[in-house]
Short mmCIF file of C-alpha atoms in Angstrom, two decimals:
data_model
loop_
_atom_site.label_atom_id
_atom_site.label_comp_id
_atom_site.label_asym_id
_atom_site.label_seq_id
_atom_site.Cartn_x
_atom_site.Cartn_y
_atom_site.Cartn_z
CA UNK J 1 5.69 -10.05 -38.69
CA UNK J 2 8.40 -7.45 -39.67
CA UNK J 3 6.52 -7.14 -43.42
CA UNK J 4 2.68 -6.05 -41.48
CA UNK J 5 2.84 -2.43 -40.28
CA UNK J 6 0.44 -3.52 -37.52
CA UNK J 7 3.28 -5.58 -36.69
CA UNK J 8 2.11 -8.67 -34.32
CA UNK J 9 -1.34 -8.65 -33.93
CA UNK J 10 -1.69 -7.04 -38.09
CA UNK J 11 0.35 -10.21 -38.94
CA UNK J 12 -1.23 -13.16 -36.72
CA UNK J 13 -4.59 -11.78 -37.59
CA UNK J 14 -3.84 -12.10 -41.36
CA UNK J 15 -2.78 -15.76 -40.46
CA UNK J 16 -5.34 -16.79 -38.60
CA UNK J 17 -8.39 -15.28 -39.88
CA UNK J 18 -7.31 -13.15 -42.97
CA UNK J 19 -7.25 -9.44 -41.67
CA UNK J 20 -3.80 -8.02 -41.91
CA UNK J 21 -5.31 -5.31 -40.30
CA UNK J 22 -6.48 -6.89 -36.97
CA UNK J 23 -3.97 -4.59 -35.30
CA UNK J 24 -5.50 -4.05 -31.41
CA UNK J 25 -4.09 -0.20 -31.23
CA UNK J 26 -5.57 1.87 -28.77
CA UNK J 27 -5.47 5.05 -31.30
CA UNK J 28 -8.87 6.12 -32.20
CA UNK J 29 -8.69 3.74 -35.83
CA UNK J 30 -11.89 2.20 -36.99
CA UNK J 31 -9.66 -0.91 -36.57
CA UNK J 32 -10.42 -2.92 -33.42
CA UNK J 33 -9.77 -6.66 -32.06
CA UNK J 34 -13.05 -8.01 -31.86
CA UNK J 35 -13.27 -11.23 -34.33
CA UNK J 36 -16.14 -14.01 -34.99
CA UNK J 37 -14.26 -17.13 -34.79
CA UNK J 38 -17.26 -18.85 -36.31
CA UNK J 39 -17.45 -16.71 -39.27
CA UNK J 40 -14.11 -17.30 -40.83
CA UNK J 41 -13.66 -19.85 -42.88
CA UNK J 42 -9.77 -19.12 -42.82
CA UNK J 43 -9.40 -20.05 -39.04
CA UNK J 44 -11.83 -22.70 -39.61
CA UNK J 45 -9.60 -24.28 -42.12
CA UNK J 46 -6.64 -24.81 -39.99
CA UNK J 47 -6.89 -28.06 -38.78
CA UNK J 48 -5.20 -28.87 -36.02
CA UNK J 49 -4.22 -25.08 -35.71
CA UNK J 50 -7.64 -23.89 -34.68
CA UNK J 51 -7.30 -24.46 -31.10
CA UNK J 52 -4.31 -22.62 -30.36
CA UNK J 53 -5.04 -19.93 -32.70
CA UNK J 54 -8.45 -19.20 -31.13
CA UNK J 55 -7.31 -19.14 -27.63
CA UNK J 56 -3.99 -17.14 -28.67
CA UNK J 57 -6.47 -14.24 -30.34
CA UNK J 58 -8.73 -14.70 -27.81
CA UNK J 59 -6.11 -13.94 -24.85
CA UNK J 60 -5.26 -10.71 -27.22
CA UNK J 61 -8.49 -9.65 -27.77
CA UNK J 62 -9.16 -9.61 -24.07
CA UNK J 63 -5.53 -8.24 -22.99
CA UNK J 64 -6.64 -5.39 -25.19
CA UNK J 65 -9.71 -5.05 -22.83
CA UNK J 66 -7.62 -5.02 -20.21
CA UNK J 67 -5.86 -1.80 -21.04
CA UNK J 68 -8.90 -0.13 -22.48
CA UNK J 69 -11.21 -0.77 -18.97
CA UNK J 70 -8.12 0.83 -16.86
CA UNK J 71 -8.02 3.41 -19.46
CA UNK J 72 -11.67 4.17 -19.11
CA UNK J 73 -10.92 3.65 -15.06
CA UNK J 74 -8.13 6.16 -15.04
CA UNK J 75 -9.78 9.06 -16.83
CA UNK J 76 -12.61 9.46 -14.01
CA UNK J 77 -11.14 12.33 -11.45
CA UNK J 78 -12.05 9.81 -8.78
CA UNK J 79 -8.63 9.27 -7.87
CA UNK J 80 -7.87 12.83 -7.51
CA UNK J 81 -11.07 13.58 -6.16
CA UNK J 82 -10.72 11.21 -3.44
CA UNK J 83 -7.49 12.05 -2.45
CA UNK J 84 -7.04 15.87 -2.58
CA UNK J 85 -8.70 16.67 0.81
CA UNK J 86 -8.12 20.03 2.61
CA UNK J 87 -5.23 20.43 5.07
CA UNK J 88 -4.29 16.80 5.24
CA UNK J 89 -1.09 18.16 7.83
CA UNK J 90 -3.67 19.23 10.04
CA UNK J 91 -5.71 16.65 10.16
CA UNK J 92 -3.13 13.42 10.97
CA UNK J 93 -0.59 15.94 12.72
CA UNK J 94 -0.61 17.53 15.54
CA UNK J 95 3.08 17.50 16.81
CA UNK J 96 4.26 20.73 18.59
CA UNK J 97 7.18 20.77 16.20
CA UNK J 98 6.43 21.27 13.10
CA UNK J 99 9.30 19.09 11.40
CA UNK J 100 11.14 19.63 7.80
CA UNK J 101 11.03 16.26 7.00
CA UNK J 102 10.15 15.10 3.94
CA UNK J 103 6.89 13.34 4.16
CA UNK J 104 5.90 13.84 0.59
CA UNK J 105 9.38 12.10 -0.70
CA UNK J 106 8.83 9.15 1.54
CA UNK J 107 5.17 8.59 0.20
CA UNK J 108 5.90 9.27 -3.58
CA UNK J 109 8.97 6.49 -2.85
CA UNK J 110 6.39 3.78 -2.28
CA UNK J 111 3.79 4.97 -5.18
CA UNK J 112 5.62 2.41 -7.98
CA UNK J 113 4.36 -0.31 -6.03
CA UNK J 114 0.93 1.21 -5.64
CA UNK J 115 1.09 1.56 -9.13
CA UNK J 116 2.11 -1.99 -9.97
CA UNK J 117 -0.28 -3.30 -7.08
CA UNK J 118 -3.54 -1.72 -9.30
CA UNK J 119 -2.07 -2.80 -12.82
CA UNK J 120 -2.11 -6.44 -11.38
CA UNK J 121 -4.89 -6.56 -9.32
CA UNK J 122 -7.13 -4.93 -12.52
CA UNK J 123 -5.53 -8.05 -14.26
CA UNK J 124 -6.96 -10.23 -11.90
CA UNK J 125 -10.62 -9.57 -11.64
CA UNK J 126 -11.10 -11.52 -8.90
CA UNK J 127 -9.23 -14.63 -10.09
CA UNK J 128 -6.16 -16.41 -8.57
CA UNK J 129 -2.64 -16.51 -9.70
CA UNK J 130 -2.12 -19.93 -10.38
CA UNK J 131 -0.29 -20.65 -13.28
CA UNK J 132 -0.56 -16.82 -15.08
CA UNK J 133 1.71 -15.77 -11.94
CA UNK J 134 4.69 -14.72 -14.44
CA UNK J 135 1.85 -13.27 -16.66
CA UNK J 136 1.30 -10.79 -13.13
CA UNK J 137 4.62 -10.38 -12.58
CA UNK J 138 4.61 -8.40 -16.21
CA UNK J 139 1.65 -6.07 -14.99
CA UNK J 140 3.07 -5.29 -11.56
CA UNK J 141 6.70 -4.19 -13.32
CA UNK J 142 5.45 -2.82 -16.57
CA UNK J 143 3.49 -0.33 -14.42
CA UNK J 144 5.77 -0.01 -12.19
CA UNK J 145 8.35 1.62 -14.47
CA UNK J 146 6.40 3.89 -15.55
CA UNK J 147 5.66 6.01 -12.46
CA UNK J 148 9.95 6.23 -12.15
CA UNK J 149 10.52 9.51 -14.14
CA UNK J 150 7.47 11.04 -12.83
CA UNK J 151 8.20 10.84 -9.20
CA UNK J 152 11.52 12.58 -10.15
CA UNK J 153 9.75 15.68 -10.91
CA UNK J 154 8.35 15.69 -6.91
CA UNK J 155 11.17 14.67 -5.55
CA UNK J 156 11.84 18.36 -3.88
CA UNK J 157 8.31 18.22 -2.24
CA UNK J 158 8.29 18.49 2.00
CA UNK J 159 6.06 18.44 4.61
CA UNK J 160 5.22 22.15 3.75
CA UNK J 161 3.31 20.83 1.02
CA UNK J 162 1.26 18.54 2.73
CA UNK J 163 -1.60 19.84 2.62
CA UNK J 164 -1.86 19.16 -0.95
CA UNK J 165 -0.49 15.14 -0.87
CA UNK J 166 -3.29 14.22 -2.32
CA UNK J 167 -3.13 16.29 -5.24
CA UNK J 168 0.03 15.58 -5.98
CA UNK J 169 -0.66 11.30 -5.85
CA UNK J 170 -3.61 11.65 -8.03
CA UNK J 171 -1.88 13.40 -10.31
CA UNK J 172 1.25 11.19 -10.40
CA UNK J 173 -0.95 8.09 -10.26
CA UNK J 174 -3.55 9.66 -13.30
CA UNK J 175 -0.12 10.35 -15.20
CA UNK J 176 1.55 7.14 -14.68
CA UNK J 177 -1.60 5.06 -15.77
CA UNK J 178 -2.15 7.42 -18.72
CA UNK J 179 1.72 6.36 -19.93
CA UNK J 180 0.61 2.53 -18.81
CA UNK J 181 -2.07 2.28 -21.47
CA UNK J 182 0.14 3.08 -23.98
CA UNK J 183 1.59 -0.33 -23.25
CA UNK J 184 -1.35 -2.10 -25.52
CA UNK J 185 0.10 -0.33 -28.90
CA UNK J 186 3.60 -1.35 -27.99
CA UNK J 187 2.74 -5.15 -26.81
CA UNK J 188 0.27 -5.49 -30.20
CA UNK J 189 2.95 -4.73 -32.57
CA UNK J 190 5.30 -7.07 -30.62
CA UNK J 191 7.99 -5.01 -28.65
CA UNK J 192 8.54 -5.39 -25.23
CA UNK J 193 7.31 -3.10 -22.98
CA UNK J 194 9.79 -1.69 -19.75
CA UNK J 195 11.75 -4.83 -19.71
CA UNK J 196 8.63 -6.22 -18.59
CA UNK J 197 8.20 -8.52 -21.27
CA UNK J 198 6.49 -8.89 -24.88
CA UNK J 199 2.74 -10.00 -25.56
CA UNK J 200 4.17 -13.41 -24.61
CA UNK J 201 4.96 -12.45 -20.59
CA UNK J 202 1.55 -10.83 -20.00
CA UNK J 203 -0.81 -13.64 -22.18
CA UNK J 204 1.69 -16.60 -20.49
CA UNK J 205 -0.41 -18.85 -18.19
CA UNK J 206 -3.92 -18.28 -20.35
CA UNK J 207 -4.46 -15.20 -17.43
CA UNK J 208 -6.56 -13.07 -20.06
CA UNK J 209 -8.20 -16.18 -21.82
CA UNK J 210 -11.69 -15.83 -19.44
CA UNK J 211 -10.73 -12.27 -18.28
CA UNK J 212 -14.20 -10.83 -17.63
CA UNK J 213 -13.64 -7.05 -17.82
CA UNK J 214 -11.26 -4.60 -15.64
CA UNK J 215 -13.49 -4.14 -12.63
CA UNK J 216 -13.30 -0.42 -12.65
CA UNK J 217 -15.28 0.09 -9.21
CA UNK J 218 -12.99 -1.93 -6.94
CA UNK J 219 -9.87 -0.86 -8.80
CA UNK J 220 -10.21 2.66 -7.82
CA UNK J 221 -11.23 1.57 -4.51
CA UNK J 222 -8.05 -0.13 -3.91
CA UNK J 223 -5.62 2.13 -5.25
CA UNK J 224 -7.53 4.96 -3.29
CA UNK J 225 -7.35 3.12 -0.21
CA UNK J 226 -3.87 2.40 -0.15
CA UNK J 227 -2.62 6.02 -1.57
CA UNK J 228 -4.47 7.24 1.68
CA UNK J 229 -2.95 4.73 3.69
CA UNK J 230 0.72 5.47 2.91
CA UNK J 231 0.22 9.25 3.22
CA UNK J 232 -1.35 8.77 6.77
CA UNK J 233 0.99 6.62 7.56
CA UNK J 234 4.02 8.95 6.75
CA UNK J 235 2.63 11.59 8.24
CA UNK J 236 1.98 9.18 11.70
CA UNK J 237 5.44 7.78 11.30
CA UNK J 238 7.04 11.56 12.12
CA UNK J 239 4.86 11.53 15.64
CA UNK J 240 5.03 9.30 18.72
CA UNK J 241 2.54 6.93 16.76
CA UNK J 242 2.98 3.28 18.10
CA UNK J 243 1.05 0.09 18.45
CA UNK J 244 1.25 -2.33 21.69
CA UNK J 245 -0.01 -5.61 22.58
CA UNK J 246 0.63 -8.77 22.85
CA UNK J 247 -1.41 -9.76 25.84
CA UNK J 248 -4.85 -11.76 25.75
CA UNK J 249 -7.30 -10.51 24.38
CA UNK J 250 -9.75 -8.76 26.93
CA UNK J 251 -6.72 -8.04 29.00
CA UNK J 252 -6.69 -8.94 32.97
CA UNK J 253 -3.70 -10.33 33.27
CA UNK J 254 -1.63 -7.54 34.97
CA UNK J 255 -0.08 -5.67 31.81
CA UNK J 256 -2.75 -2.83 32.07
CA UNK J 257 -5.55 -2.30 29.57
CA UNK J 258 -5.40 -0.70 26.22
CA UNK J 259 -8.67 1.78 24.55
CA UNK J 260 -10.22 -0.97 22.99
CA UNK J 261 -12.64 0.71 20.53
CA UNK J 262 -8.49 1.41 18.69
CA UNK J 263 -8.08 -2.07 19.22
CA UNK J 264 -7.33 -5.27 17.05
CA UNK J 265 -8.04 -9.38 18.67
CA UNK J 266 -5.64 -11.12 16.15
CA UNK J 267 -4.94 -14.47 17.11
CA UNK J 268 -5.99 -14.63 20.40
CA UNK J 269 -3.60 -11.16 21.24
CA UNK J 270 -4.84 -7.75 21.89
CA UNK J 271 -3.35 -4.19 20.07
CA UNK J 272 -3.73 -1.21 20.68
CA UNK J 273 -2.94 2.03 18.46
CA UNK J 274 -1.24 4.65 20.55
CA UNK J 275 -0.19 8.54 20.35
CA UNK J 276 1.64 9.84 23.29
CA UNK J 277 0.69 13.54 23.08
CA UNK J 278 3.22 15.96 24.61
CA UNK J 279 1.89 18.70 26.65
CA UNK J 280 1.63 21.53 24.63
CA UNK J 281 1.14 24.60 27.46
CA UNK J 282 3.66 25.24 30.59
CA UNK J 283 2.72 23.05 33.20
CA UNK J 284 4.47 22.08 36.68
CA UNK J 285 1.50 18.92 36.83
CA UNK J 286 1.81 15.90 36.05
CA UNK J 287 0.67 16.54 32.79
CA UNK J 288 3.81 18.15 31.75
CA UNK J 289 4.93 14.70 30.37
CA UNK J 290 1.78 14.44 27.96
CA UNK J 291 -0.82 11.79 28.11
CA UNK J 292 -2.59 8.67 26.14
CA UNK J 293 -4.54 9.67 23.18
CA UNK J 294 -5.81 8.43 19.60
CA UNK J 295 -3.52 9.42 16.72
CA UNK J 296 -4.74 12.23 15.61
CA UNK J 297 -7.34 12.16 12.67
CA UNK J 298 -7.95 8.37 13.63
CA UNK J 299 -11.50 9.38 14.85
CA UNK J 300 -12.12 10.06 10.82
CA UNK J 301 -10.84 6.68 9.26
CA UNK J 302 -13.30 4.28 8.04
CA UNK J 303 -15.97 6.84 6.88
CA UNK J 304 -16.37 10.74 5.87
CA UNK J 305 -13.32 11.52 3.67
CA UNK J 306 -11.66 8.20 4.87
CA UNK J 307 -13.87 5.49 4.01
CA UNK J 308 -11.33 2.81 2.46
CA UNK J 309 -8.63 2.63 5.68
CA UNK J 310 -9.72 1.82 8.83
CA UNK J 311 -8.09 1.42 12.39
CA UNK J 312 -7.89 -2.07 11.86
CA UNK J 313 -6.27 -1.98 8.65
CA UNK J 314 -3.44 0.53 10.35
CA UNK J 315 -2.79 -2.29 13.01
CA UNK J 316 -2.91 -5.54 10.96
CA UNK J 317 -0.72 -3.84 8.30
CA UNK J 318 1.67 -2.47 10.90
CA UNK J 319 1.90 -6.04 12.44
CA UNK J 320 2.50 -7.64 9.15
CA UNK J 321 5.21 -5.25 8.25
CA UNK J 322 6.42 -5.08 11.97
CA UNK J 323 7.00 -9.81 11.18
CA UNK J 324 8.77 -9.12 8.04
CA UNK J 325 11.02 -6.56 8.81
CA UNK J 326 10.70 -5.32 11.87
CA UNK J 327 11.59 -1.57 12.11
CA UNK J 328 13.40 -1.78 8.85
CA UNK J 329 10.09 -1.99 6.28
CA UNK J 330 10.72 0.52 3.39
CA UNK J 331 10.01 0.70 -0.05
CA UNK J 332 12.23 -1.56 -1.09
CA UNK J 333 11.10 -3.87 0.73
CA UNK J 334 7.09 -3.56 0.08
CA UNK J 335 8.48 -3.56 -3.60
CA UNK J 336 10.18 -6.97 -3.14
CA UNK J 337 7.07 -8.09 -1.42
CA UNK J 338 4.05 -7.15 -3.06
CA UNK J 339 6.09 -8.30 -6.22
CA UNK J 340 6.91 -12.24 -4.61
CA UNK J 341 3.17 -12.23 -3.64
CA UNK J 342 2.19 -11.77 -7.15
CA UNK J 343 4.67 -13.77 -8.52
CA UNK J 344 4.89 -16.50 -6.30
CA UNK J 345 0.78 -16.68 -5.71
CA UNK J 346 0.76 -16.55 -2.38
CA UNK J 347 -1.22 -13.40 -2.00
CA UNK J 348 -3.23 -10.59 -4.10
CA UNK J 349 -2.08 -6.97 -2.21
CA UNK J 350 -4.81 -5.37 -4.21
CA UNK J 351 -7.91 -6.97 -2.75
CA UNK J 352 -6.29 -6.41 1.15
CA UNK J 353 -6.37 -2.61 0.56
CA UNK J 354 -4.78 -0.67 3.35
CA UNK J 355 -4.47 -3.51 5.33
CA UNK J 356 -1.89 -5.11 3.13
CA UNK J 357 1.37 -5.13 4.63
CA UNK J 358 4.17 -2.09 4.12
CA UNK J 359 0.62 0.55 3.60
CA UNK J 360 1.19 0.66 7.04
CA UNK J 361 4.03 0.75 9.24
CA UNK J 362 3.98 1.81 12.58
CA UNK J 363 6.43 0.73 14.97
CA UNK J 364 5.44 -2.01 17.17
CA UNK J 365 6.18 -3.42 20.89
CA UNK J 366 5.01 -6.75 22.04
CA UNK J 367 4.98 -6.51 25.84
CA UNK J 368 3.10 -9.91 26.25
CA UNK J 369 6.50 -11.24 27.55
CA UNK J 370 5.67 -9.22 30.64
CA UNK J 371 2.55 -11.12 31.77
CA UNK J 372 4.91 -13.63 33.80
CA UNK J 373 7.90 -11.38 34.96
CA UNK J 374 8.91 -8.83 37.56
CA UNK J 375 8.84 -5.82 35.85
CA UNK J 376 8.31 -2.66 37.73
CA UNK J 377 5.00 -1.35 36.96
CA UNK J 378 3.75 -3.45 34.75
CA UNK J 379 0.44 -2.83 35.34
CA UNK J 380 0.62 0.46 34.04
CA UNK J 381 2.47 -0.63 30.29
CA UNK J 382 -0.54 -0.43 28.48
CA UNK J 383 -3.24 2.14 29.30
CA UNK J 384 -6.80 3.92 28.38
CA UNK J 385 -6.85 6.93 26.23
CA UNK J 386 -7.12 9.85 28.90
CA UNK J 387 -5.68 12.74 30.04
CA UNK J 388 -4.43 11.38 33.37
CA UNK J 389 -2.73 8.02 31.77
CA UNK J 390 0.69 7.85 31.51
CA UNK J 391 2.22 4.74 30.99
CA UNK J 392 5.60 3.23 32.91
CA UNK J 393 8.07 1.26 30.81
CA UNK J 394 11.04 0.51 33.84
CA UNK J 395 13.41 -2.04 31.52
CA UNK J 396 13.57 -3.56 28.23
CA UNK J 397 9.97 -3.43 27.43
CA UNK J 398 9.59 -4.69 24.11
CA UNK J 399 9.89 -8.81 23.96
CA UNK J 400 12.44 -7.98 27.19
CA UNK J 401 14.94 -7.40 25.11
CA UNK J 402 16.55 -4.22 25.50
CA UNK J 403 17.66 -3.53 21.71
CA UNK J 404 14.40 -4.04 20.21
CA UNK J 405 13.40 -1.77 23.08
CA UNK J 406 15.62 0.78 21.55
CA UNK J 407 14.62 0.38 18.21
CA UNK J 408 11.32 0.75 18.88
CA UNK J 409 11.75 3.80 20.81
CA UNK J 410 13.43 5.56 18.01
CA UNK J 411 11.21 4.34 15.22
CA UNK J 412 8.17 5.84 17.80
CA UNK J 413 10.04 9.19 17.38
CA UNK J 414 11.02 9.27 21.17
CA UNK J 415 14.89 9.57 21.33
CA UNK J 416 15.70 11.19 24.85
CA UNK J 417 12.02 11.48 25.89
CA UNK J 418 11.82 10.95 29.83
CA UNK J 419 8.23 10.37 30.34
CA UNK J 420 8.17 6.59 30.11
CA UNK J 421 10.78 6.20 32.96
CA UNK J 422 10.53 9.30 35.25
CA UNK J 423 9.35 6.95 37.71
CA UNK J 424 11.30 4.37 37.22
CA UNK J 425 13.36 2.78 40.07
CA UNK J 426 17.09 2.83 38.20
CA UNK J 427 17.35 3.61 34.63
CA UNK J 428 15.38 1.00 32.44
CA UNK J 429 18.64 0.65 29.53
CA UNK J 430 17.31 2.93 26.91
#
């Protein structure tokens, strides 16, 4: 291999089918790595060999396809098209304090994962794991690595820049896959790529032996969707954004009733996606401790600018993230997840889109424990979007126990906010 400047692929093509130049770069070369296997009379004299060498260039041939449909995917503007919508702050935030916080930071945290999520789900093609798991596991980390030194140069970017997010994703995203395509020239010659691996890690398992094309359609899709999802959500996550449920579905059994056109019926349980907006104008009413309402810019999801994340997807991500990790789900953590799923086979994040868990992760309260008990004013826990509801939470509303209650009320942004107990009896514990 060391002797053939094409390195790898220049030396097993000169084995197997006599053309030391068979080298599979992706560098504008009349060389490419299309063969005839039943034209060459030096494959078809190896015996025994000819299996294994005709699946092993195959597998190349089609792992360079792979990185030349996500190149061809990745130079459309249709990432950056779809995500650099006007005024993005005003749209999903409406607090009356406008907070420094670091939105952009938080979102550009979780993009390596995006990133690996598309490599490996354009790997896929609609195919299962199965036993090319490890040969995943290359694509998700491979592209991962990548996107690490560009997010450094955004690091300094705050909620002030919001309104451009999606600019600034599309272009780290269009940047990081740009330096993932490079990947082919490296793998061909036989380096490793990131500490992801040689050609071995991404053809083990025979993933790219019937690989049918990058699907270019459904790979922008998917990335799109959950770009958008994590930029919502961190925008959400700074608000008193929540979800609550846990009752049957329908409701009627004493816990109040929830807006069910923001609703989810997941295993017989009903959620609901809340925003409790504060009063923004003096009043001495009742109003003065704000009311029910839809987050805002929900009304937009699933069509118009929006079309890949839906109200559904925010609650069925939330609740997946909400069983792994409670109020704790991070980066890290979707990372370490989306990563196992691959790995281990027991999922494919990319063809969820937004409503894969960690996109989304609004804080959640399960009040179904309430059904049976005592509380005091229960029947007023979950209510309608309207200007007049204002829900009562007298004790340790969440599951009934009174930490989670507390977590939950900080992760829903409402430290030392009165308007859940003001009429409570005695002080509900949080």
């Amino acid at each position: 291999m060391s002797s053939n400047t094409a390195g790898f692929a220049g030396a097993f093509g000169q084995w197997a089918i006599g053309n030391p130049d068979w080298s599979c770069r992706d560098d504008g070369s009349s060389s490419d790595c299309d063969f005839d296997p039943c034209d060459s009379r030096v494959l078809n004299d190896k015996g025994n060999d000819i299996r294994p060498a005709y699946y092993t260039m195959e597998s190349v041939n089609r792992l360079h396809a792979y990185f030349t449909g996500m190149g061809q995917a990745f130079q459309v503007a249709s990432i950056g098209a779809a995500l650099s919508k006007d005024s993005w702050a005003t749209v999903f935030y409406k607090d009356k304090d406008v907070k420094s916080v670091t939105v952009l930071r938080e979102v550009i945290n979780a993009i390596t994962t995006v990133i690996g999520i598309g490599a490996a789900f354009g790997g896929l093609a609609g195919a299962g794991a199965g036993a090319a798991a490890s040969s995943l596991n290359s694509l998700f980390t491979g592209a991962a690595a990548v996107a690490t030194p560009l997010i450094g140069q955004h690091q300094d970017d705050t909620f002030q820049k919001s309104a451009d997010l999606g600019g600034i994703l599309g272009k780290i995203v269009l940047e990081a896959m740009k330096s993932y395509i490079a990947a082919n020239n490296i793998l061909m010659h036989g380096d490793n790529f990131q500490s992801s691996g040689d050609i071995r890690a991404y053809l083990k398992g025979g993933l790219f032996l019937a690989f049918p094309g990058v699907d270019k359609v459904a790979l922008i899709d998917s990335m799109n969707a959950f770009l958008t999802g994590q930029a919502i959500n961190q925008l959400w996550r700074t608000q008193k954004i929540f979800i609550m449920g846990g009752g049957a579905c329908g409701d009627g059994q004493g816990i109040g009733s929830g807006p069910q056109d923001h609703s989810v019926c997941r295993d017989g349980k009903a959620w609901y996606l809340y925003y409790w907006q504060e009063n923004d104008v003096v009043s001495t009413t009742a109003h003065q401790w704000g009311w029910m309402a839809a987050p805002p810019g929900a009304d937009q999801l699933g069509g118009g600018n929006y079309p890949g994340v839906t109200v559904a997807d925010v609650i069925n991500s939330s609740l997946d993230s909400y069983n792994v990790a409670r109020f704790s789900y991070n980066a890290d953590t979707a990372a370490s997840r989306a990563q196992d799923a691959l790995s281990s086979g027991w999922g494919n994040p990319g063809s969820k889109g937004a409503s894969w868990e960690g996109v989304f992760t609004i804080p959640v309260c399960d009040v179904g424990w309430a059904v049976g008990s005592d509380l005091q004013g229960k029947e007023f826990i979950l209510q309608p979007y309207d200007h007049d509801s204002r829900p009562m939470w007298c004790g340790a509303v969440c599951t009934g126990d009174l930490q989670t209650t507390k977590d939950f009320i900080a992760a829903a942004q409402m430290n030392n906010f009165e308007s859940p107990k003001h009429l409570c009896d005695s002080p509900p514990g949080y």
